[in-house]
Amino acid sequence: MTMSSTSEQRRRDYDAALATLHERMRWAIAGGGEKLRERHKTRGKIPVRERIELLLDPGSPFLELSPLACWGLHGNEAPAAGIVTGIGRVAGVNCMLIANDATVKGGSFFPETVRKHVRAQEIAWDNRLPCLYLVDCGGAYLPMQDQVFPDYGHFGTIFYHQCRMSADGLPQLSAVFGGCTAGGAYIPALSDESIMVQGTGRIHLGGPPIVKAAIAEVVDGETLGGAAMHARVSGVTDYLAMNEMQALQQLRGIVAQLNWKTHAAAARQPVRAPLHDAAEIPALIGTDLRQPYDVRAVIERLVDASDFNEFKPEYGGTLVCATAHVHGYPVGILANNGVLFSESSVKGAHFIELCNQRRIPILFLQNITGFMVGTEAERGGIAKHSAKLVYAVATARVPRFTVLIGGSYGAGNYGMCGRGFGPRFVFAWPASRIATMSPDVASTVLTDLRRASLKGPVDEAEIAALDARTRVQFEEQSDPYYATARLWDDGIIEPAQTRDVLGICLQLADESTPRFEGQSPVYRM
Ligand code: COA
């Protein structure tokens, strides 16, 4: 194949991957579907994404997180896990928005809904963002209560985070649009301030059926937990809104009065567009992870003016380390250009130390099969040299961001700041893969082990079946949609969106306000 026909093929393959992404995004955005959306509207309620648009400042970007949560799970009946989370500007302040979609099983919480909610809170905490909860939810999805209620990271953690974030000076504000029972009730009840919409907003620890069962009291929902009662009698809410539009305006008003100061610290440069177009990335990289390319061509399409300064360019060539700017913000980049050897590992560790000292956030571009194996590598001390990189990644004192642009396999995932190492955000490209190892390697390992453990003659049909099973399993489980459905990342993004997404992440990191000493939580009285 000629060079240009290779690029053409790669672009076509990537276009197909992008078409799949777009189709699945339509599933996420449709929520519970047209019928339930219409029912929602006839009750005077605004669909969740429109609420968000109305709340945000005109022209504000909205960095949506994990829109494809639950893809392929629960019969695909919980689009986006029934909750929209993301970061946008409200009254000039970057805020985390956490908004239930009541058209998806009454906004009740599936395991992935809880995970997505908790993750959004973690991101808000890391980036020092106020949290705005647009509450419209039926609490735990009861058929799966064992997977959302009792454990660490379940519903209790949502409430724990609310209290701890408030104590840490991060405003927790709620607007209640629908029926909030049990778990749903505590989100507004634990907020610093809350608003309720007259007529549709309800807060009760137990709804009418529970009250009837528990104490034989027969009562309607409005009397039990309506907005007017809570604003005038119980004091559970602070503001009564006549309709949703008014509630959104009141929420904007509260944010405008937060006296919120950001803490911009970076020596920001003027923003310069890359000289090379990010739309060319698909033709450069394709979807076949076995085909090599020079990752510098990707970096050139992400950074300002395509200008970057490479550290140790003559040494450890399989890891490109470079400083650059994205949307004017300084960034240090570690990008794989092959398997990690001892030299590339220690170079990466050294580079992270430089970023720490200069307070430059770090971006990891992962396309990694792992650290080098074999006698030569072991005798060269790959275990201790790779550990130095892992150590440096784990203890870095600057914000870190990770984008899976290709493979993310084995310990390479750890050395390049996978989820377990606490990067502020993890995004994946649509043709990335994540697993302990590739299907080829996994099938070799498992069939070899099986052959070794068989005492008698080898049954080749059994080995072939194991080989086929293993390949299917690893193909399915390393798929990026498998990962994003389970919240292993913060969303799949397109190569062409990546520069802008990173710009938002870097801005958030730069503006993270410092912690105040002696801050106390806001207790609802
Ligand atoms: N668990 C499981 N399913 C739930 C649910 C929950 N907590 N809350 C709602 N659903 C389901 C309903 O069964 C219905 O499913 P279907 O479409 O398959 O029939 C769907 O979500 C929509 O519910 P519906 O009651 O028609 O919506 P609504 O907008 O009129 O009311 C609520 C929404 C949340 C106010 C209402 O469903 C409700 O009160 N749910 C129970 C809340 C509760 O007791 N939670 C306790 C949690 S610990």
XYZ file of C-alpha atoms and ligand atoms in Angstrom:
573
model
C 0.000 0.000 0.000
C 1.190 3.506 -0.714
C 1.440 6.051 2.082
C -1.683 7.892 0.998
C -3.814 4.790 0.554
C -2.718 3.694 4.054
C -3.879 7.031 5.495
C -7.091 6.821 3.512
C -7.809 3.354 4.928
C -6.991 4.516 8.478
C -9.287 7.499 8.116
C -12.121 5.306 6.823
C -11.693 2.861 9.727
C -11.707 5.716 12.222
C -14.751 7.330 10.598
C -16.637 4.066 11.156
C -15.579 4.150 14.828
C -16.790 7.760 15.098
C -20.133 6.873 13.482
C -20.626 4.222 16.177
C -19.823 6.797 18.845
C -22.336 9.281 17.401
C -25.066 6.656 17.229
C -24.539 5.669 20.874
C -24.488 9.316 21.947
C -27.957 9.664 20.416
C -29.088 6.799 22.650
C -27.673 8.591 25.702
C -29.260 11.932 24.849
C -32.693 10.421 24.146
C -33.011 9.437 27.836
C -36.192 7.489 28.574
C -37.579 8.099 25.067
C -40.180 10.266 23.390
C -43.254 9.004 25.281
C -41.857 9.626 28.742
C -40.366 12.912 27.629
C -43.832 14.049 26.529
C -45.347 12.904 29.846
C -42.600 14.833 31.641
C -43.400 17.990 29.682
C -47.171 17.741 30.186
C -46.466 17.917 33.922
C -44.825 21.313 33.353
C -41.348 19.835 33.731
C -38.344 20.715 31.571
C -36.201 17.870 30.140
C -32.924 17.480 31.990
C -30.569 18.665 29.253
C -32.722 21.734 28.618
C -32.625 22.512 32.356
C -28.843 22.448 32.138
C -28.788 24.718 29.097
C -31.074 27.208 30.851
C -28.919 27.161 33.964
C -25.595 27.739 32.222
C -24.305 31.124 31.157
C -25.035 31.760 27.471
C -22.111 30.424 25.436
C -20.620 28.446 28.330
C -19.060 25.142 27.324
C -20.436 22.065 29.083
C -17.917 19.305 29.667
C -20.267 16.342 29.974
C -18.919 13.336 31.861
C -19.542 9.673 31.088
C -22.591 10.143 28.819
C -22.348 6.483 27.783
C -22.587 5.111 31.304
C -24.755 1.963 31.250
C -24.310 1.387 27.513
C -24.978 -2.331 26.976
C -26.152 -2.825 30.561
C -29.652 -3.401 32.007
C -31.066 -4.102 28.547
C -29.969 -0.590 27.500
C -32.907 0.761 29.507
C -30.908 3.259 31.558
C -29.445 5.729 29.036
C -26.557 7.728 30.542
C -27.379 5.868 33.782
C -30.315 8.252 34.203
C -28.157 11.147 35.310
C -26.329 13.951 33.508
C -23.112 15.238 35.073
C -20.655 17.796 33.815
C -18.900 21.095 34.288
C -20.101 24.445 33.040
C -20.203 28.130 33.985
C -23.072 29.515 36.042
C -23.048 33.243 36.856
C -19.385 33.287 35.859
C -18.409 30.402 38.175
C -17.320 26.972 36.949
C -19.633 24.490 38.685
C -20.222 20.750 38.751
C -23.795 20.010 37.648
C -25.394 16.745 38.775
C -28.850 16.362 37.263
C -31.257 13.404 37.419
C -33.175 12.387 34.328
C -36.638 11.500 35.639
C -37.589 9.917 32.289
C -35.213 7.022 33.079
C -36.977 4.865 35.682
C -38.107 7.900 37.632
C -34.456 9.047 37.961
C -33.792 6.173 40.350
C -30.220 5.093 40.986
C -28.718 2.053 39.250
C -25.230 0.984 40.370
C -23.692 3.052 37.551
C -25.848 6.065 38.519
C -24.354 6.006 41.994
C -20.871 5.559 40.552
C -21.395 8.468 38.150
C -22.752 10.706 40.901
C -19.889 9.857 43.265
C -17.326 10.345 40.485
C -18.758 13.786 39.641
C -18.402 14.738 43.298
C -14.798 13.507 43.326
C -14.006 15.619 40.271
C -15.687 18.628 41.877
C -13.653 18.089 45.019
C -10.335 17.734 43.164
C -11.022 20.825 41.104
C -12.610 22.833 43.936
C -15.971 23.353 42.204
C -19.338 24.220 43.755
C -21.879 21.385 43.215
C -25.328 22.123 41.832
C -27.791 19.247 42.205
C -30.841 19.328 39.923
C -32.808 16.744 41.837
C -35.616 14.716 40.298
C -35.156 11.182 41.511
C -36.836 8.203 43.101
C -33.843 7.147 45.208
C -32.400 3.658 44.915
C -33.463 1.502 41.965
C -35.054 -1.051 44.250
C -34.513 -4.255 42.215
C -30.752 -3.597 42.593
C -30.794 -2.153 46.106
C -27.981 -4.489 47.230
C -25.684 -2.881 44.663
C -26.444 0.751 45.454
C -27.115 0.952 49.162
C -24.761 -0.679 51.650
C -21.151 -0.536 50.522
C -18.452 2.112 50.342
C -18.968 4.078 47.125
C -22.741 3.510 47.266
C -25.497 5.960 48.271
C -23.975 6.662 51.666
C -20.851 7.991 49.984
C -22.926 10.555 48.062
C -24.145 12.004 51.359
C -20.767 11.679 53.032
C -19.212 13.611 50.155
C -21.850 16.333 50.422
C -21.094 16.873 54.124
C -17.333 16.709 53.680
C -17.286 19.003 50.668
C -19.418 21.554 52.458
C -17.013 21.326 55.395
C -14.226 21.940 52.910
C -15.804 25.185 51.704
C -17.346 23.838 48.504
C -20.970 25.014 48.169
C -23.609 22.264 47.859
C -26.784 23.667 46.318
C -29.968 21.875 45.253
C -33.030 22.630 43.208
C -35.801 20.047 43.579
C -37.937 19.457 40.506
C -39.668 16.156 41.242
C -40.498 13.571 43.828
C -37.528 12.899 46.088
C -38.001 9.937 48.354
C -35.617 8.404 50.876
C -32.108 8.646 49.367
C -33.374 11.268 46.944
C -34.616 13.350 49.875
C -31.246 13.574 51.566
C -29.543 15.235 48.607
C -31.486 18.505 49.115
C -31.689 17.985 52.876
C -27.899 17.894 53.097
C -27.401 20.873 50.794
C -26.221 24.269 52.071
C -29.252 25.864 50.416
C -32.128 24.383 48.472
C -34.966 25.468 46.229
C -38.217 23.594 45.578
C -40.648 23.915 42.708
C -44.279 24.318 43.763
C -46.569 21.563 42.481
C -43.955 19.062 41.304
C -41.170 19.147 43.909
C -41.607 16.709 46.780
C -39.332 15.706 49.614
C -40.232 12.896 51.984
C -38.231 10.233 53.746
C -41.078 7.827 52.974
C -43.715 8.432 50.285
C -47.470 7.905 50.856
C -47.326 4.095 50.318
C -44.473 3.709 52.819
C -46.253 5.948 55.354
C -49.417 3.896 54.983
C -47.525 0.631 55.461
C -45.475 1.927 58.401
C -47.947 3.900 60.490
C -51.293 3.350 58.735
C -51.550 7.073 57.948
C -53.244 7.893 54.652
C -51.921 11.109 53.167
C -51.394 12.611 49.724
C -47.888 13.472 48.440
C -48.354 17.242 48.397
C -49.486 17.402 52.025
C -46.744 15.020 53.077
C -43.788 16.630 51.294
C -44.845 19.431 48.961
C -42.779 22.550 48.301
C -45.074 25.013 50.078
C -45.151 22.882 53.222
C -41.356 22.572 53.276
C -40.784 26.281 52.594
C -43.333 27.525 55.166
C -43.717 24.815 57.775
C -40.801 22.366 58.020
C -38.021 24.678 56.767
C -36.537 21.731 54.856
C -36.192 24.054 51.857
C -35.116 27.686 51.739
C -36.763 29.016 48.586
C -40.102 28.339 46.934
C -40.190 28.588 43.141
C -43.440 28.885 41.241
C -42.049 26.959 38.277
C -38.839 25.410 36.987
C -37.653 28.529 35.154
C -37.880 30.487 38.383
C -36.009 27.764 40.270
C -33.173 27.879 37.742
C -33.020 31.673 38.020
C -32.919 31.423 41.816
C -30.084 28.910 41.596
C -28.124 31.226 39.311
C -28.785 34.010 41.808
C -27.357 31.986 44.710
C -24.219 31.142 42.709
C -23.809 34.812 41.777
C -23.727 35.670 45.508
C -21.189 33.022 46.536
C -18.315 35.480 46.685
C -16.388 32.859 44.752
C -12.790 33.656 43.951
C -10.646 31.598 41.649
C -6.967 31.225 42.025
C -5.342 31.489 38.596
C -1.637 30.881 39.009
C -0.164 29.741 35.703
C 1.877 31.978 33.454
C -0.714 31.708 30.682
C 0.308 32.504 27.142
C -1.865 33.795 24.315
C -3.838 30.940 22.763
C -2.458 29.855 19.388
C -4.225 27.289 17.198
C -2.188 24.244 16.186
C -0.530 24.526 12.781
C -1.794 21.038 11.932
C -5.476 20.102 12.031
C -6.701 17.613 14.650
C -9.150 16.337 12.016
C -6.104 14.625 10.464
C -5.493 12.432 13.529
C -7.763 9.544 12.385
C -5.821 9.214 9.118
C -2.560 9.147 11.094
C -3.475 6.566 13.689
C -6.296 4.392 12.301
C -8.022 1.810 14.478
C -5.548 -1.090 14.214
C -3.451 -0.761 17.355
C -0.720 -2.980 15.889
C 0.112 -0.380 13.242
C 2.817 1.966 14.548
C 2.870 5.747 14.095
C 4.900 8.600 15.541
C 2.983 10.062 18.495
C 4.671 13.430 17.898
C 2.245 13.875 14.995
C -0.636 13.581 17.499
C 0.992 16.027 19.934
C 1.461 18.538 17.107
C -2.297 18.473 16.527
C -3.200 19.086 20.174
C -0.836 21.799 21.388
C -0.700 25.531 20.754
C 1.052 26.430 17.509
C 2.067 22.727 17.225
C 5.043 23.827 19.267
C 6.571 21.578 21.916
C 9.923 21.235 23.588
C 11.038 17.629 23.811
C 12.969 16.496 26.887
C 15.857 14.025 26.296
C 14.911 13.459 22.655
C 17.978 11.234 22.125
C 17.253 8.900 25.030
C 14.472 6.451 25.902
C 12.756 7.081 22.565
C 9.672 4.953 23.286
C 8.375 7.597 25.676
C 8.070 11.114 24.301
C 8.287 13.699 27.105
C 7.622 17.300 26.180
C 6.470 20.628 27.531
C 3.962 22.677 25.553
C 0.886 24.880 25.954
C -2.755 24.006 25.369
C -5.193 26.928 25.180
C -2.400 29.024 26.651
C -1.875 26.818 29.727
C 1.472 25.092 30.296
C 1.407 21.296 30.217
C 3.961 18.502 30.438
C 3.191 15.560 28.164
C 4.214 11.915 28.469
C 3.215 10.022 25.327
C 3.967 6.418 24.418
C 5.857 5.732 21.240
C 6.376 2.002 21.749
C 6.883 -0.384 24.639
C 8.345 1.060 27.861
C 12.008 0.107 28.437
C 14.110 0.907 31.506
C 15.518 4.008 29.786
C 12.117 5.391 28.842
C 10.775 4.657 32.330
C 13.475 6.569 34.194
C 13.290 9.374 31.666
C 9.546 9.634 32.414
C 10.198 9.682 36.170
C 12.805 12.429 35.734
C 10.448 14.459 33.567
C 7.652 14.215 36.169
C 10.061 15.614 38.771
C 10.702 18.586 36.490
C 6.956 19.193 36.107
C 6.528 19.003 39.893
C 9.223 21.560 40.461
C 7.811 23.937 37.838
C 4.190 23.315 38.899
C 3.238 22.205 35.392
C 0.215 19.858 35.111
C 0.882 16.582 33.331
C -0.946 14.948 30.443
C -0.493 11.235 29.774
C -1.279 10.040 26.251
C -1.596 6.282 26.669
C -0.903 3.857 23.864
C 0.943 1.154 25.682
C 1.254 -2.625 25.567
C 3.266 -2.636 28.786
C 6.809 -2.631 30.086
C 9.436 -4.659 28.210
C 9.685 -8.330 29.160
C 12.483 -10.901 28.600
C 15.857 -11.870 30.061
C 17.685 -8.814 28.832
C 15.056 -6.463 30.267
C 14.949 -8.302 33.603
C 18.758 -8.327 33.910
C 18.666 -4.618 33.148
C 16.367 -4.137 36.143
C 13.110 -3.308 34.343
C 11.158 -4.144 37.509
C 12.912 -1.464 39.570
C 13.112 1.081 36.743
C 9.434 0.731 35.870
C 8.676 1.058 39.598
C 10.429 4.449 39.576
C 8.013 5.683 36.920
C 5.024 4.274 38.808
C 6.282 5.936 41.993
C 6.767 9.288 40.297
C 3.284 9.116 38.749
C 1.678 8.196 42.076
C 3.388 10.944 44.064
C 3.318 13.771 41.502
C 2.331 17.034 43.174
C 0.660 18.554 40.122
C -2.736 17.833 38.526
C -2.634 14.931 36.085
C -4.875 14.051 33.157
C -4.953 10.864 31.119
C -6.233 10.212 27.617
C -6.304 6.672 26.245
C -5.468 7.266 22.602
C -4.659 3.601 21.822
C -4.004 0.525 23.941
C -3.904 0.604 27.713
C -2.563 -2.762 28.740
C -1.101 -4.300 31.864
C 1.265 -2.378 34.078
C 1.599 0.147 31.252
C -1.803 1.446 32.388
C -0.338 2.090 35.838
C 2.948 3.602 34.669
C 0.968 5.970 32.437
C -1.410 7.137 35.162
C -4.462 4.905 34.744
C -7.592 5.400 36.839
C -6.035 3.741 39.904
C -3.481 6.548 40.130
C -6.014 9.297 40.613
C -5.691 11.523 37.537
C -8.192 14.378 37.688
C -9.825 13.166 34.481
C -9.527 10.061 32.299
C -10.873 10.210 28.761
C -10.690 7.599 26.011
C -10.675 7.791 22.235
C -13.212 5.641 20.374
C -10.683 3.107 19.069
C -8.793 2.665 22.350
C -8.593 -0.631 24.242
C -8.148 -1.348 27.936
C -7.359 -4.719 29.527
C -4.651 -6.658 31.323
C -3.461 -7.869 27.922
C -4.548 -8.167 24.302
C -6.789 -11.062 23.148
C -3.807 -12.639 21.306
C -1.575 -12.646 24.368
C -4.381 -13.743 26.710
C -5.236 -16.723 24.534
C -1.553 -17.738 24.337
C -1.181 -17.517 28.116
C -4.352 -19.462 28.909
C -3.915 -22.186 26.270
C -0.272 -22.693 27.311
C -1.316 -23.009 30.947
C -4.010 -25.508 29.999
C -1.610 -27.580 27.924
C 0.867 -27.610 30.805
C -1.753 -28.711 33.330
C -3.120 -31.579 31.193
C -1.583 -34.796 32.397
C -2.589 -37.010 29.495
C -2.810 -36.355 25.738
C -3.857 -32.879 24.680
C -7.405 -32.537 23.338
C -6.843 -30.027 20.524
C -10.580 -29.375 20.180
C -10.738 -28.341 23.846
C -7.707 -26.065 23.405
C -9.276 -24.495 20.311
C -12.493 -23.863 22.234
C -10.555 -22.243 25.103
C -8.670 -20.122 22.583
C -11.920 -18.958 20.964
C -13.600 -18.270 24.320
C -10.668 -16.269 25.568
C -10.464 -14.155 22.437
C -14.187 -13.348 22.558
C -13.950 -12.473 26.262
C -10.946 -10.188 25.870
C -12.295 -8.525 22.713
C -15.567 -7.732 24.479
C -14.050 -6.593 27.753
C -11.315 -4.396 26.268
C -13.833 -2.479 24.154
C -13.906 1.208 25.151
C -17.706 1.101 25.446
C -17.461 -1.761 27.915
C -15.163 0.470 29.960
C -17.118 3.692 29.737
C -20.438 1.936 30.509
C -18.868 0.914 33.836
C -17.422 4.343 34.595
C -13.770 3.290 34.254
C -13.238 6.601 32.491
C -14.949 9.988 32.381
C -16.152 9.585 28.818
C -15.211 8.760 25.256
C -14.154 11.840 23.329
C -13.178 12.369 19.711
C -9.604 13.214 18.750
C -10.861 16.493 17.292
C -12.519 17.468 20.617
C -9.511 16.601 22.734
C -7.683 19.923 22.630
C -10.761 21.834 23.836
C -11.514 19.264 26.537
C -7.923 19.539 27.771
C -8.206 23.316 27.704
C -11.142 23.110 30.145
C -9.299 20.604 32.367
C -6.214 22.813 32.502
C -8.267 25.901 33.261
C -10.038 24.098 36.109
C -6.724 22.894 37.508
C -5.235 26.358 37.286
C -8.175 28.075 38.924
C -8.734 25.547 41.731
C -9.137 27.756 44.743
C -6.883 26.965 47.678
C -8.415 25.322 50.712
C -9.353 27.603 53.586
C -8.173 26.542 57.002
C -10.830 26.159 59.673
C -13.752 25.932 57.222
C -16.908 24.413 58.707
C -19.869 22.768 56.974
C -23.282 24.401 56.559
C -25.730 22.559 58.801
C -29.387 22.835 57.811
C -31.243 24.219 60.855
N -36.941 1.693 42.021
C -37.299 1.017 40.926
N -38.075 1.509 39.948
C -38.529 2.750 40.127
C -38.221 3.522 41.261
C -37.384 2.944 42.236
N -37.014 3.618 43.315
N -38.802 4.715 41.154
C -39.469 4.699 39.972
N -39.310 3.520 39.361
C -39.814 3.086 38.052
C -41.311 2.848 38.029
O -41.602 1.535 38.456
C -41.610 3.044 36.545
O -41.145 1.900 35.847
P -41.887 1.394 34.507
O -41.844 2.529 33.552
O -41.073 0.219 34.079
O -43.296 1.063 34.919
C -40.696 4.177 36.175
O -39.632 4.156 37.143
C -41.340 5.549 36.206
O -41.992 5.690 37.460
P -43.342 6.504 37.647
O -43.821 6.303 39.039
O -44.267 6.188 36.529
O -42.778 7.982 37.435
P -43.311 9.322 38.084
O -42.552 10.395 37.378
O -44.774 9.391 38.079
O -42.821 9.276 39.614
C -41.275 8.940 41.407
C -41.468 9.257 39.928
C -39.790 8.781 41.634
C -41.811 10.104 42.214
C -42.062 7.679 41.783
O -41.786 6.661 40.815
C -41.725 7.117 43.130
O -42.193 7.614 44.136
N -40.886 6.040 43.167
C -40.584 5.307 44.372
C -39.660 6.076 45.247
C -39.240 5.307 46.464
O -40.035 4.825 47.226
N -37.940 5.166 46.609
C -37.361 4.510 47.712
C -35.903 4.411 47.422
S -35.022 3.820 48.788
